[in-house]
Amino acid sequence: MTDPAIELIGISKAFGPVQANKDISIRVMPGTIHGIIGENGAGKSTLMSILYGFYKADAGDIFIGGKKTLIPDSQAAISAGIGMVFQHFKLVENFTVLENIVLGAEDGAFLAPSLRKARKELTELAAEYELNVDPDAVIEEIGVGMQQRVEILKALYRRADILILDEPTGVLTPAEADQLFRILQRLKEEGKTIILITHKLREIMDATDTVSVMRRGEMTATVKTSETSPEELAELMVGRKVLLRVDKKPANVGAPVLEVENLNVVDDAGVHRVKDVSFSVRAGEILGIAGVAGNGQSELLEVLGGYQTATGIVRVNGTEIDLTGKHSDGQSRRNRGIAHVPEDRQREGLIMDFHAWENVAFGYHHDPAYQKNAWLMDNAAIKKDTAEKMERFDVRPPNPALNAKNFSGGNQQKIVLAREIERNPDLLLVGQPTRGVDIGAIEFIHQQIVSLRDQGKAILLVSVELEEIMSLADRIAVMFDGKIMGERLPQDTDEKELGLLMAGMSGRAA
Amino acid sequence: MFLDLVQVFDSSFRMATPLLLACLAGLFSERAGIFDIGLEGKMLAAAFLSAAVAAMTGSVWLGLLAGIGASVVMSVVHGLASITFRGDQIISGVAINFLAAGLTVVVSQSWFGQGGRTPQLTGAGRFETLDMPGALQGAEKASANPMMHLYSELVSGHTILVYLALLMVPLSWYVLYRTRFGLRLRAVGENPAAVDTAGVNVVFLRYSAVLICGVLCGIAGAYLATALQAGFVKEMTAGRGFIALAALIFAKWRPWHALYACMLFGFLQALALRPDLIEKYLAIKVQVQLLDALPYILTVVILAGLVGKATPPKAGGQAYVKEN
Amino acid sequence: MKPIPRWADVALIPLVSVAFAAICAALLLLAINEKPIEALMLMIDGTLFRSSGWGFMLYYTTNFIFTGLAVSVAFHAALFNIGGEGQAMLGGLGVALVCLFIPWPHWTLAILGATAGAMLFGAMWAAIPAYLQAKRGSHIVITTIMFNFIAAALLNYLLVNTLKKPGSMDPATDSFPVATHLPTFQDMSALLGFEKMFRGSPANVSFFLALIACVLVWFLIWRTRLGFQIRAFGKSPTAANYAGISPTWIIMIAMVISGALAGMMAVNTTQGEAERLILNFTEGAGFLGIAVALMGRSHPFGVLVAALLFGFLFQGGAELGFWTSIPRELILVIQALVILFVGALDNMVRMLVGQIFASLGYKG
């Protein structure tokens, strides 16, 4: 019997009180694609960081090709034949493809011979694995799919036998993802070993030979992919049957609250992000916007939230709102009855170094109820209000004096939701409401959104999780490349059709 | 007029030399992602120790070595603060400037008791000018042709450090753009994570850059005290570290452009020494203070993006923390 | 890094840092064959055991409170204002113009006018780099450094050419009219019957102006909506953007307040002490504000304490320069060490303190 390409025995790693990896053992045979699946925060990335020498494990051993191997740094990982494609690419943006590939793997002190050699080898690799890239293209000028290829080529150029990919499809369209999986298949045929880390069940089912499931830092199971089902994996991931549908009454729809006509956004770098988008959201309904990350949804939310300029017409309750100028900011939007739960709560929704009570006043700091007089704020009133909101939204621990960063992801999100929903807005903008949130909190957050809808408010939901869109939205619009590809009713469509729309293909033909 | 111009240009070379060395020093550091507003302090420390050692030993070369040593020690402090302990690079630079300003006076007072000066340097304690073959001497000057004047004043007749500084320009360019070290150095200033995951030691690279910066600042400081002047006086760098910083921005962090920027600023400094010349030839009275302030005003104009945009290295000023 | 209790974070860390700085300074003194303990005793004796010592110390402290508050307010907006020196110089210009060209009937009015002039000119000098940062993205650290040099050149030009007292070789303005002269601590204690107190020392009523500034800045930062917005922007510009807090507005207002505070230092030096505008009257106090703000954790109370410490060091250093062969530039070294340990090597000190708490069994 051949030795496994890579074998981990009893790996443990703690960050302070948090046990990120607990006694993890895994063996991956050469020439296979092995999936590792788990929720956000299950410890997948920590494990891979240990394997790539970023962190030192507290306990446990790593065997590569049957030999016990120490990996104190990235250099050691590379010499051991491990190549890593990170979720966020590690490329020097103003360097060429060739320079990025050569970086760290040069031959000798002078560049010219290294670059010559790499150029030749790149042509060979391109032919062997069908990985065509222009060696002289500058990274910041090529697309993400291409950048990912450069990352793979970097690993191959360093003679990696084991390739680890961390959430590789997060930024890809389904079509680009398919192409990636064809490349991985090809690499596997050439004898490479591949570890695919993802939280998407479909990728595991489609691409892998074996799969390990991680939950809360532990490896809960390793099975042959052909002998399992998505349902079983999902249950292993979260530890119980997953409730995929939210209970909700049929929508009781009223007049349009938000009307968007021919909206266009060109960002600071001159990229046309949103192209001629028109849609409306009526009172009492949830419009879900589906799409792969980076197809204009974020910019759409930013425009409606008041911090991205745009052209076109946007009406709220029948009156037009400004899309540029000084009446186009978060404050003006709030005055018009728009509340916004932003996609990135750590960078936008909350100030991590502020107390919970300061965060509850944040954005609404002009509210007369929060002022003592013309000069001073009424901190006592804010604290009292915060304590009440924390109780109603079941934020734990219910302590207004704690800093935002000391709450878990789910509780942070509840603070943002409490702040925005309790303003009783006419229109709620919600981006990625459950990203990085544990299952229990997801249900609560979904219920809150649905109950706001049932009070007759309009809700615009943006999510990259198709399941979330399918279960919450009353209508679904799919964005691709800045355009709305089509609108569907959840009961009249399925994930396959939406997937095609997300890839920019008109779904009707399918 | 011709002779006056030649003299001003000659003086520009001498004024530009410390700027150029310090500017290239800053270039290496900032290209590696370590901001350095402590160029001034490093030069000052080097100026003092080089003059002190040259005065005590009578050897300018030992003085130069000591000056480099002093500057490198300051660099190590900056490296510790900004690389090892991931502190604020600006604050560390500020501290180094004050540290040098204070230490040089305290120590020179203790060693020489001359109110923060070193003794006047003479003979082998100072860098001598090099006369190139055929350069005009004394009385020959009166009758010689203009080309010979240019040759004698501009090409010939500088100290070795002036030539060294000029040589550093192509050398820096070659190292940055044509060697493995340069590729890695530029990469670590743009995206240290890319360098780290490629298996290259970020800390080592950044320390190397900071040390190169120390060596070059050391030469710049030694030049001030042992070539341009004959000894150390307190605060003798007089803002040159900041002019070098301004030149670095002006040059948009590129070696050849650093040369042009430093020559321009050196020229302005040379003019400021001879305000009478401007009045004589252009018939306008230019305030010395305006010439003094001009490098800073020009830099603000560049920073304001009125003449092209100066984009610093992307990872500049940030400590590297591993994450994925 | 190991967790540390909040009280240690607030009080112990700065103290440990200052202790490190003191130890380094003592080692320096030993290295140049001086006696650190005797030097310290001399500093204490010359500063704390004599009322004129206090008078000098509080004079310096007044400067440092203003410049320390200036740097602190900018810090709260995550802006590093290294331009306190230049802003103070311009403040001096403002004070001089107000005192020279407006016929003030009494100092109580003159101090209000001079303060307004100092604030206006200091604010103006900070507003340009602020505008460039907000609108053009020009790095404010670099522009404020450049503006220090430009301010020095400008002041030099004005004092040599335009504002110089006619017929004088001295680059300084004429003396301000007597009606603008501020009561010193000596004058005030004489009123109370202690005629021998604070003799010959420059501390004056602007010290109380500095204390008022401390209180007002505290209210501004922690109790007003503007302060809330400044802190929000400082902690997270992206979140501030989301909430509709205009970055341009915050950068401008924070820098303008910062510049105004730095400028106010000139009320103490120019109106209170020199009673005319002279070259280099800032004496590096603008830069010292950085050390004061870092040590005081950008909190007005911390700034007050740090400013007292540095006032003591400044006066003590002058005593050393007077009585021993230790030059007063020793203060620059101490200032540098404080900035280094409190600011740049903050993480090192934290690691050490964290280790100690961990070994004592503290778990956060």
CSV table of N, CA, C and O in Angstrom, one decimal, chain B residues 171-224:
chain,number,residue,atom,x,y,z
B,171,LEU,N,23.6,52.2,-9.3
B,171,LEU,CA,23.7,51.0,-8.5
B,171,LEU,C,22.4,50.6,-7.8
B,171,LEU,O,21.9,49.5,-7.9
B,172,SER,N,21.7,51.6,-7.2
B,172,SER,CA,20.4,51.4,-6.6
B,172,SER,C,19.4,50.9,-7.6
B,172,SER,O,18.6,50.0,-7.4
B,173,TRP,N,19.4,51.6,-8.8
B,173,TRP,CA,18.5,51.2,-9.8
B,173,TRP,C,18.7,49.7,-10.2
B,173,TRP,O,17.8,48.9,-10.3
B,174,TYR,N,20.0,49.3,-10.4
B,174,TYR,CA,20.3,48.0,-10.8
B,174,TYR,C,19.8,47.0,-9.7
B,174,TYR,O,19.2,46.0,-10.0
B,175,VAL,N,20.2,47.3,-8.5
B,175,VAL,CA,19.8,46.4,-7.4
B,175,VAL,C,18.3,46.3,-7.3
B,175,VAL,O,17.8,45.1,-7.2
B,176,LEU,N,17.6,47.4,-7.4
B,176,LEU,CA,16.1,47.3,-7.2
B,176,LEU,C,15.4,46.6,-8.4
B,176,LEU,O,14.5,45.8,-8.2
B,177,TYR,N,15.9,46.8,-9.6
B,177,TYR,CA,15.1,46.3,-10.7
B,177,TYR,C,15.8,45.1,-11.4
B,177,TYR,O,15.1,44.6,-12.3
B,178,ARG,N,17.0,44.8,-11.1
B,178,ARG,CA,17.6,43.7,-11.9
B,178,ARG,C,18.2,42.6,-11.0
B,178,ARG,O,18.8,41.7,-11.5
B,179,THR,N,17.9,42.6,-9.7
B,179,THR,CA,18.4,41.5,-8.9
B,179,THR,C,17.2,40.9,-8.1
B,179,THR,O,16.2,41.5,-8.0
B,180,ARG,N,17.5,39.7,-7.6
B,180,ARG,CA,16.5,39.0,-6.8
B,180,ARG,C,16.2,39.8,-5.6
B,180,ARG,O,15.0,39.9,-5.2
B,181,PHE,N,17.2,40.3,-4.9
B,181,PHE,CA,17.0,41.1,-3.7
B,181,PHE,C,16.1,42.2,-4.0
B,181,PHE,O,15.1,42.5,-3.2
B,182,GLY,N,16.3,42.9,-5.1
B,182,GLY,CA,15.5,44.1,-5.4
B,182,GLY,C,14.0,43.7,-5.7
B,182,GLY,O,13.1,44.4,-5.3
B,183,LEU,N,13.8,42.6,-6.4
B,183,LEU,CA,12.5,42.1,-6.7
B,183,LEU,C,11.7,41.9,-5.4
B,183,LEU,O,10.6,42.3,-5.2
B,184,ARG,N,12.4,41.2,-4.5
B,184,ARG,CA,11.8,40.8,-3.2
B,184,ARG,C,11.6,42.1,-2.3
B,184,ARG,O,10.5,42.2,-1.7
B,185,LEU,N,12.5,43.0,-2.4
B,185,LEU,CA,12.4,44.2,-1.6
B,185,LEU,C,11.2,45.0,-2.1
B,185,LEU,O,10.4,45.5,-1.3
B,186,ARG,N,11.0,45.2,-3.4
B,186,ARG,CA,9.9,45.9,-3.9
B,186,ARG,C,8.6,45.2,-3.6
B,186,ARG,O,7.6,45.8,-3.3
B,187,ALA,N,8.6,43.9,-3.6
B,187,ALA,CA,7.4,43.1,-3.4
B,187,ALA,C,7.0,43.3,-1.9
B,187,ALA,O,5.8,43.4,-1.6
B,188,VAL,N,8.0,43.3,-1.0
B,188,VAL,CA,7.6,43.3,0.4
B,188,VAL,C,7.0,44.7,0.8
B,188,VAL,O,6.3,44.8,1.7
B,189,GLY,N,7.4,45.7,0.0
B,189,GLY,CA,6.7,47.0,0.2
B,189,GLY,C,5.4,47.1,-0.4
B,189,GLY,O,4.6,48.0,0.0
B,190,GLU,N,5.0,46.2,-1.3
B,190,GLU,CA,3.7,46.3,-1.9
B,190,GLU,C,2.8,45.3,-1.3
B,190,GLU,O,1.6,45.6,-1.0
B,191,ASN,N,3.2,44.1,-1.0
B,191,ASN,CA,2.4,43.1,-0.5
B,191,ASN,C,3.2,42.0,0.3
B,191,ASN,O,3.6,41.0,-0.3
B,192,PRO,N,3.5,42.3,1.6
B,192,PRO,CA,4.3,41.4,2.3
B,192,PRO,C,3.8,40.0,2.4
B,192,PRO,O,4.6,39.0,2.5
B,193,ALA,N,2.5,39.9,2.3
B,193,ALA,CA,1.9,38.5,2.4
B,193,ALA,C,2.3,37.7,1.2
B,193,ALA,O,2.5,36.5,1.3
B,194,ALA,N,2.4,38.3,0.1
B,194,ALA,CA,2.9,37.6,-1.1
B,194,ALA,C,4.3,37.1,-1.0
B,194,ALA,O,4.6,36.0,-1.3
B,195,VAL,N,5.1,37.9,-0.3
B,195,VAL,CA,6.5,37.5,-0.1
B,195,VAL,C,6.6,36.4,0.9
B,195,VAL,O,7.3,35.4,0.7
B,196,ASP,N,5.8,36.5,1.9
B,196,ASP,CA,5.8,35.5,3.0
B,196,ASP,C,5.3,34.2,2.5
B,196,ASP,O,6.0,33.1,2.7
B,197,THR,N,4.2,34.1,1.8
B,197,THR,CA,3.7,32.9,1.3
B,197,THR,C,4.6,32.3,0.2
B,197,THR,O,4.5,31.1,-0.1
B,198,ALA,N,5.4,33.1,-0.4
B,198,ALA,CA,6.3,32.6,-1.4
B,198,ALA,C,7.6,32.0,-0.7
B,198,ALA,O,8.5,31.6,-1.4
B,199,GLY,N,7.6,32.0,0.6
B,199,GLY,CA,8.6,31.4,1.3
B,199,GLY,C,9.8,32.3,1.6
B,199,GLY,O,10.9,31.8,1.8
B,200,VAL,N,9.6,33.6,1.5
B,200,VAL,CA,10.7,34.5,1.7
B,200,VAL,C,10.5,35.2,3.1
B,200,VAL,O,9.3,35.5,3.4
B,201,ASN,N,11.5,35.4,3.8
B,201,ASN,CA,11.4,35.9,5.2
B,201,ASN,C,11.2,37.5,5.1
B,201,ASN,O,12.1,38.2,4.8
B,202,VAL,N,10.0,37.9,5.5
B,202,VAL,CA,9.6,39.3,5.4
B,202,VAL,C,10.5,40.1,6.4
B,202,VAL,O,11.0,41.2,6.1
B,203,VAL,N,10.7,39.6,7.6
B,203,VAL,CA,11.4,40.3,8.6
B,203,VAL,C,12.8,40.5,8.2
B,203,VAL,O,13.4,41.6,8.3
B,204,PHE,N,13.5,39.5,7.6
B,204,PHE,CA,14.8,39.6,7.2
B,204,PHE,C,14.9,40.7,6.1
B,204,PHE,O,15.8,41.5,6.1
B,205,LEU,N,14.0,40.6,5.1
B,205,LEU,CA,14.0,41.6,4.0
B,205,LEU,C,13.9,43.0,4.5
B,205,LEU,O,14.7,43.9,4.1
B,206,ARG,N,13.0,43.2,5.4
B,206,ARG,CA,12.7,44.6,5.9
B,206,ARG,C,13.9,45.1,6.7
B,206,ARG,O,14.3,46.2,6.6
B,207,TYR,N,14.5,44.2,7.5
B,207,TYR,CA,15.7,44.6,8.3
B,207,TYR,C,16.8,44.9,7.3
B,207,TYR,O,17.5,45.9,7.5
B,208,SER,N,17.0,44.2,6.3
B,208,SER,CA,18.0,44.5,5.3
B,208,SER,C,17.8,45.9,4.8
B,208,SER,O,18.8,46.7,4.7
B,209,ALA,N,16.6,46.2,4.4
B,209,ALA,CA,16.3,47.5,3.8
B,209,ALA,C,16.6,48.6,4.8
B,209,ALA,O,17.2,49.6,4.4
B,210,VAL,N,16.2,48.4,6.0
B,210,VAL,CA,16.4,49.4,7.0
B,210,VAL,C,17.9,49.6,7.3
B,210,VAL,O,18.4,50.7,7.5
B,211,LEU,N,18.7,48.5,7.3
B,211,LEU,CA,20.1,48.6,7.5
B,211,LEU,C,20.8,49.3,6.3
B,211,LEU,O,21.7,50.1,6.5
B,212,ILE,N,20.4,49.0,5.1
B,212,ILE,CA,20.9,49.7,3.9
B,212,ILE,C,20.7,51.2,4.1
B,212,ILE,O,21.5,52.1,3.9
B,213,CYS,N,19.5,51.5,4.5
B,213,CYS,CA,19.1,52.9,4.8
B,213,CYS,C,20.0,53.5,5.8
B,213,CYS,O,20.5,54.6,5.7
B,214,GLY,N,20.4,52.7,6.9
B,214,GLY,CA,21.3,53.2,7.9
B,214,GLY,C,22.7,53.5,7.3
B,214,GLY,O,23.3,54.5,7.6
B,215,VAL,N,23.2,52.6,6.5
B,215,VAL,CA,24.5,52.8,5.9
B,215,VAL,C,24.6,54.0,5.1
B,215,VAL,O,25.5,54.9,5.2
B,216,LEU,N,23.5,54.2,4.2
B,216,LEU,CA,23.6,55.4,3.3
B,216,LEU,C,23.4,56.7,4.1
B,216,LEU,O,24.1,57.7,3.8
B,217,CYS,N,22.5,56.7,5.1
B,217,CYS,CA,22.4,57.9,5.9
B,217,CYS,C,23.7,58.1,6.7
B,217,CYS,O,24.1,59.3,6.9
B,218,GLY,N,24.4,57.1,7.0
B,218,GLY,CA,25.7,57.2,7.7
B,218,GLY,C,26.7,57.9,6.8
B,218,GLY,O,27.4,58.9,7.3
B,219,ILE,N,26.7,57.5,5.6
B,219,ILE,CA,27.7,58.2,4.6
B,219,ILE,C,27.2,59.6,4.5
B,219,ILE,O,28.1,60.5,4.4
B,220,ALA,N,25.9,59.9,4.3
B,220,ALA,CA,25.5,61.2,4.1
B,220,ALA,C,25.9,62.1,5.3
B,220,ALA,O,26.3,63.2,5.1
B,221,GLY,N,25.7,61.6,6.5
B,221,GLY,CA,26.0,62.4,7.7
B,221,GLY,C,27.5,62.6,7.8
B,221,GLY,O,28.0,63.7,8.1
B,222,ALA,N,28.3,61.6,7.5
B,222,ALA,CA,29.8,61.7,7.5
B,222,ALA,C,30.2,62.8,6.5
B,222,ALA,O,31.1,63.5,6.8
B,223,TYR,N,29.6,62.8,5.4
B,223,TYR,CA,29.9,63.7,4.3
B,223,TYR,C,29.7,65.2,4.9
B,223,TYR,O,30.6,66.0,4.7
B,224,LEU,N,28.6,65.4,5.6
B,224,LEU,CA,28.4,66.7,6.1
B,224,LEU,C,29.5,67.2,7.0
B,224,LEU,O,30.0,68.3,6.9
